[in-house]
XYZ file of C-alpha atoms in Angstrom:
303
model
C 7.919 -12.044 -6.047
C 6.728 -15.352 -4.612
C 8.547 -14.825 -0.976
C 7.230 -11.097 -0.708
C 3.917 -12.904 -1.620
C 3.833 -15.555 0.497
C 4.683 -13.010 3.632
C 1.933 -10.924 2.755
C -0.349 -13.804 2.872
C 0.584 -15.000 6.003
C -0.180 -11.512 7.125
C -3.228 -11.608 5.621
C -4.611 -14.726 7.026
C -3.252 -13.401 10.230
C -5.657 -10.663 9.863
C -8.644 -12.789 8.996
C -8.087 -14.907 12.135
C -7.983 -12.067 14.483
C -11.044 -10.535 12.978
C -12.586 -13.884 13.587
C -11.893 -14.471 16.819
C -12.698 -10.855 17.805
C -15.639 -10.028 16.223
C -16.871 -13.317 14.931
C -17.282 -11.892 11.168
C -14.989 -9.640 8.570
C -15.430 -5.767 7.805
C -15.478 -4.335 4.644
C -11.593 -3.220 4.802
C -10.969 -6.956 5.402
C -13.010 -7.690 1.593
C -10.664 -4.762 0.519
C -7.971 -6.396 1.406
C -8.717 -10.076 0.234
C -9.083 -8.274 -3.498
C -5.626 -6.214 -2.900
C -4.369 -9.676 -2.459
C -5.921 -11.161 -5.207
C -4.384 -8.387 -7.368
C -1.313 -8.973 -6.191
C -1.578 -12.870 -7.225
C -2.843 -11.342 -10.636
C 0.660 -9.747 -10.851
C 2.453 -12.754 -9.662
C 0.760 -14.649 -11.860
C 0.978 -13.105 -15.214
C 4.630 -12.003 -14.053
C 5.450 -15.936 -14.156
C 3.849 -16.113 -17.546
C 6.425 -13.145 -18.883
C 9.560 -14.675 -16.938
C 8.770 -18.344 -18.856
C 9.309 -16.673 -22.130
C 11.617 -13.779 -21.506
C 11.249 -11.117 -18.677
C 14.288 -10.785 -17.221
C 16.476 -11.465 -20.124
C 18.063 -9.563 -22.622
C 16.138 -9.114 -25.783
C 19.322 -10.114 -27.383
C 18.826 -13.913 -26.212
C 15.066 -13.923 -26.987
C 13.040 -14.327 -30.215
C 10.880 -11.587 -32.108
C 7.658 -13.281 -30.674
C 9.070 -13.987 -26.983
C 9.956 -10.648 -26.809
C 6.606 -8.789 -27.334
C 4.652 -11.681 -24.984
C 6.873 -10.460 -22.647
C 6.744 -7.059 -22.953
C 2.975 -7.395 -23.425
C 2.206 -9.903 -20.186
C 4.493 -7.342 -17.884
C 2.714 -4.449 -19.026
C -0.704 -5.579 -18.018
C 0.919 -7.160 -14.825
C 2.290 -3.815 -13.560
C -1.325 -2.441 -14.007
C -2.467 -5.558 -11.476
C 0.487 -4.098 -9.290
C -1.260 -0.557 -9.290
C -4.765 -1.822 -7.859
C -3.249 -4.097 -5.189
C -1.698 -0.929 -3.669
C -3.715 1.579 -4.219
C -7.079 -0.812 -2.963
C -4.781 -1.854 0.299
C -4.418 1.813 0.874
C -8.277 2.360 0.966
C -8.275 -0.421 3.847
C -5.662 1.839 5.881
C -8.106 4.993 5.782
C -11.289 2.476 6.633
C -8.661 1.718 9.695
C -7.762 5.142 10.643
C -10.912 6.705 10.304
C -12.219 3.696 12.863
C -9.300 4.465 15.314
C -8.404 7.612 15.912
C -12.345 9.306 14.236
C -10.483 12.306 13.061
C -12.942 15.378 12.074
C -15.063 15.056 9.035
C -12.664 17.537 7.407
C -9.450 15.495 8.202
C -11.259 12.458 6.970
C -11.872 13.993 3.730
C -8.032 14.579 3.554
C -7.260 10.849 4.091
C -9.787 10.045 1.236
C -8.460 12.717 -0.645
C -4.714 10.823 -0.157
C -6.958 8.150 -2.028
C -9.429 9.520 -4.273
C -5.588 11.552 -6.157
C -3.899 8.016 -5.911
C -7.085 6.464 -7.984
C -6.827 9.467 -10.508
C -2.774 9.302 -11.043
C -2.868 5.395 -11.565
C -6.069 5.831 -13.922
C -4.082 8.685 -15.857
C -0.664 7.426 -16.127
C -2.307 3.717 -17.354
C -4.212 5.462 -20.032
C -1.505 7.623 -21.041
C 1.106 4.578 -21.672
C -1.220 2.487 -23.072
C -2.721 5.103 -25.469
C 0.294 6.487 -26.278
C 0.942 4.944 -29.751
C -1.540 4.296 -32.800
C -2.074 1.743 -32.476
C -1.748 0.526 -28.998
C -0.034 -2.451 -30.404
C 3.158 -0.738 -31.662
C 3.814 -0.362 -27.802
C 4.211 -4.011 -27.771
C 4.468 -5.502 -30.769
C 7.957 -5.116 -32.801
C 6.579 -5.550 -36.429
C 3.897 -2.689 -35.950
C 5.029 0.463 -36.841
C 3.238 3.341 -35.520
C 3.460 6.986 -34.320
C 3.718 7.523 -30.790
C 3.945 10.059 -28.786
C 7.569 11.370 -26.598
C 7.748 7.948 -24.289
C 8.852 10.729 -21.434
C 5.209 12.076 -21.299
C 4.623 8.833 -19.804
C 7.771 8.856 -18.015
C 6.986 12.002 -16.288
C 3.539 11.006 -15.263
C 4.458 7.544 -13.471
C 7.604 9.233 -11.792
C 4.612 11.887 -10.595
C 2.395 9.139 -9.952
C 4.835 7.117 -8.284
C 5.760 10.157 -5.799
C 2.372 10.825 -4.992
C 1.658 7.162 -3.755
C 4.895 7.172 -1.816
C 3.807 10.523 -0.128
C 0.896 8.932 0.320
C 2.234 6.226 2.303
C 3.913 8.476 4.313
C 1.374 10.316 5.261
C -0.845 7.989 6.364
C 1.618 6.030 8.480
C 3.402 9.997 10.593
C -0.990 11.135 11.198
C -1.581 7.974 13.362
C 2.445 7.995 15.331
C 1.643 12.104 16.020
C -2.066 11.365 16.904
C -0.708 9.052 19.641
C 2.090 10.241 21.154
C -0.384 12.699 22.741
C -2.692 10.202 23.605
C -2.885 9.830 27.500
C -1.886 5.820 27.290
C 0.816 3.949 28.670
C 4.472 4.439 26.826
C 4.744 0.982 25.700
C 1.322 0.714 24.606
C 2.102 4.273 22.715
C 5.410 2.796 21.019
C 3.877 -0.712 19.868
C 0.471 0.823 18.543
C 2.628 3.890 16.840
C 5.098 0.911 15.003
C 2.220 -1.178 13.892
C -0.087 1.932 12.439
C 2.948 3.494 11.191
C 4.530 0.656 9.036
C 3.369 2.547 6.027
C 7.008 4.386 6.681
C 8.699 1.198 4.591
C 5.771 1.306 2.064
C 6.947 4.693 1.446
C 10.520 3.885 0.950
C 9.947 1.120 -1.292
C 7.898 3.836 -3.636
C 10.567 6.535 -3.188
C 13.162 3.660 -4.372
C 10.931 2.782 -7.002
C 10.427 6.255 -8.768
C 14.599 5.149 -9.391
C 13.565 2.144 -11.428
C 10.543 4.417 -13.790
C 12.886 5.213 -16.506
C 13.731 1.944 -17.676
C 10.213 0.904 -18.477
C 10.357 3.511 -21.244
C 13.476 1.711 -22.635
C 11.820 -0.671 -25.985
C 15.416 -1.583 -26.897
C 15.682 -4.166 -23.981
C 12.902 -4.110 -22.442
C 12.986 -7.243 -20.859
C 15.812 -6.949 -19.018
C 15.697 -3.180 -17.677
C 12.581 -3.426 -16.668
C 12.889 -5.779 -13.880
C 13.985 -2.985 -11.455
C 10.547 -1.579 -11.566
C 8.867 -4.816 -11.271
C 10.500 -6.384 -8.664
C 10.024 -3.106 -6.817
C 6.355 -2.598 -7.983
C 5.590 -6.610 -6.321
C 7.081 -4.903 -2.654
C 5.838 -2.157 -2.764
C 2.156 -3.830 -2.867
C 2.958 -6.625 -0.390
C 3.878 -3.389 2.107
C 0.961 -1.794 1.556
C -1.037 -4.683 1.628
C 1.291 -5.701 5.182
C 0.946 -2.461 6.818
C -2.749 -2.685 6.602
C -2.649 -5.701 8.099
C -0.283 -5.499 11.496
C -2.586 -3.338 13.364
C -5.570 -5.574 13.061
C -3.555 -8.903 14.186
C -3.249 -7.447 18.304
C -5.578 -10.859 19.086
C -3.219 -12.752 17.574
C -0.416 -11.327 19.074
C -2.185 -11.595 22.746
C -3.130 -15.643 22.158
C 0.726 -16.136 21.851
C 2.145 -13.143 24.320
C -0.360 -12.901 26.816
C -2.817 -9.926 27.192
C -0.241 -7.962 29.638
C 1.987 -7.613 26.549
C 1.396 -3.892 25.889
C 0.297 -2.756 29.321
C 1.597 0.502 30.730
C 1.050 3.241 32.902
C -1.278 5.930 31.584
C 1.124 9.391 31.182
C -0.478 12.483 31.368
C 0.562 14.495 27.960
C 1.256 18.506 28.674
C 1.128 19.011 25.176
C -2.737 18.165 25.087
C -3.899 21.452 25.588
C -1.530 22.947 23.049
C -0.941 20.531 20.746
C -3.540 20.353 17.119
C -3.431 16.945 17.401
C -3.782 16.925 20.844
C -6.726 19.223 20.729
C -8.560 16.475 18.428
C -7.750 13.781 20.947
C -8.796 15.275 24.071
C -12.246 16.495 22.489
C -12.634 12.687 21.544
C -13.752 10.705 24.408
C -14.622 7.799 22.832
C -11.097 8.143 21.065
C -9.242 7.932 24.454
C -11.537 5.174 25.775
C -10.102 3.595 22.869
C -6.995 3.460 23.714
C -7.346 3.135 27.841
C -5.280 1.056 29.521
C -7.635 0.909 32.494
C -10.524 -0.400 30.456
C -8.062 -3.630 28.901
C -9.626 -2.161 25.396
C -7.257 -2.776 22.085
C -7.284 -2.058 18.648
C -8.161 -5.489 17.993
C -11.219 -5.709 19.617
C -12.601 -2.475 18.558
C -11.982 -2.907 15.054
């Protein structure tokens, strides 16, 4: 947790200094962000609380009381886990939408990617913390009451879970395919594709993660098979939170490298004037101005 942290942070203040020296003043994505990562030190946080009295070890090894402050502290941490990612994911639109100013329709999609993330991790939190009555029999051993088939919630987090991982996917393939038929220089093409499409190991971490789901239904030892999920949950926001960071550090990157770093000769793309994607490009001038290597522009100093 704290070294997948700590990276992220870096990242982040990475970010901020860019956008500083740049354009003198943050965006709202950047405020998106800064909360993502506050979440995300939420989860740390109350995660720390759970490990000092028993996350992580059997239930065997722990007391009656220990146990359900555990269970109790990493339930509400995993929900901090859910609005660091899906917030962070909200900057990435903001950043697409600036760069490659898809068609209102398309736009609506990339919301859409959000607006159904929002609604699964709003469902599936409702459904496992509703799911017994009272609440507190899901976390407290003495309480006895009647709850519902704990694979109703299984089912919806594994769904959730997918979604956000498609998600991720999604939005880190639109901007690679948008630019490969971009009429910019092949190095230029290959470093802005990487940094836009780092949402690829966002997505894997999810994918794993759907893996690790089961075990948070598991009461018996809860402590100790749960730590799969949480471990994976912690990543999986830090990439999120990463991957909307890296395309917004290019000043950064240029004070150390140079400006020449992603220079290249501009390649004339056959595919423009059959290609979907490269139908949207060409009709965008400003889009292609964006990327030009013969006006020095970057993504930095647009955004």
């Amino acid at each position: 947790m704290y070294s997948s942290t700590t990276l992220s942070s870096l990242v982040v203040a990475g970010r901020l200094f860019s956008r500083h020296i740049k354009l003198g003043r943050w965006s709202a994505d950047d405020y998106i962000i800064l909360v993502s990562l506050a979440m995300a030190y939420s989860l740390v946080g109350i995660l720390t609380g759970a490990i000092s009295v028993g996350e992580g070890r059997h239930a065997a090894a722990l007391r009656v009381s220990e146990f359900d402050l555990a269970m109790f502290l990493t339930m509400i941490g995993m929900g901090m886990g859910v609005l660091s990612f899906t917030l962070a994911k909200a900057a990435v639109v903001i950043l697409l939408i600036k760069v490659l100013r898809p068609p209102p329709w398309h736009s609506r999609v990339l919301w859409g990617w959000i607006l159904g993330n929002g609604i699964f991790m709003v469902a599936m939190s409702a459904v496992y913390f509703l799911q017994c009555s009272p609440p507190q029999a899901l976390w407290k051993t003495e309480i006895k009451g009647e709850c519902w088939d704990p694979w109703i919630a299984n089912y919806l987090i594994i769904t959730g879970s997918a979604f956000s991982a498609l998600s991720d996917f999604y939005l880190a393939l639109y901007p690679a395919i948008s630019l490969w038929f971009m009429e910019i220089g092949m190095r230029k093409k290959i470093a802005l594709s990487a940094a836009l499409g780092f949402g690829v190991c966002a997505g894997a971490v999810a994918t794993f993660k759907c893996t690790t789901v089961p075990y948070f239904i598991d009461k018996t030892d809860f402590t100790y098979t749960t730590t799969g999920v949480v471990i994976w949950t912690i990543i999986e926001a830090n990439s999120v939170i990463i991957a909307a960071c890296i395309p917004m550090m290019m000043p950064l990157v240029e004070l150390w490298f140079g400006r020449n770093l992603l220079v290249g000769h501009a390649i004339p793309s056959p595919a423009l004037s059959t290609s979907t994607f490269g139908k949207l490009v060409s009709k965008d001038n400003k889009a292609q101005r964006y990327f030009s290597d013969s006006r020095g522009d970057d993504i930095g100093s647009r955004c």
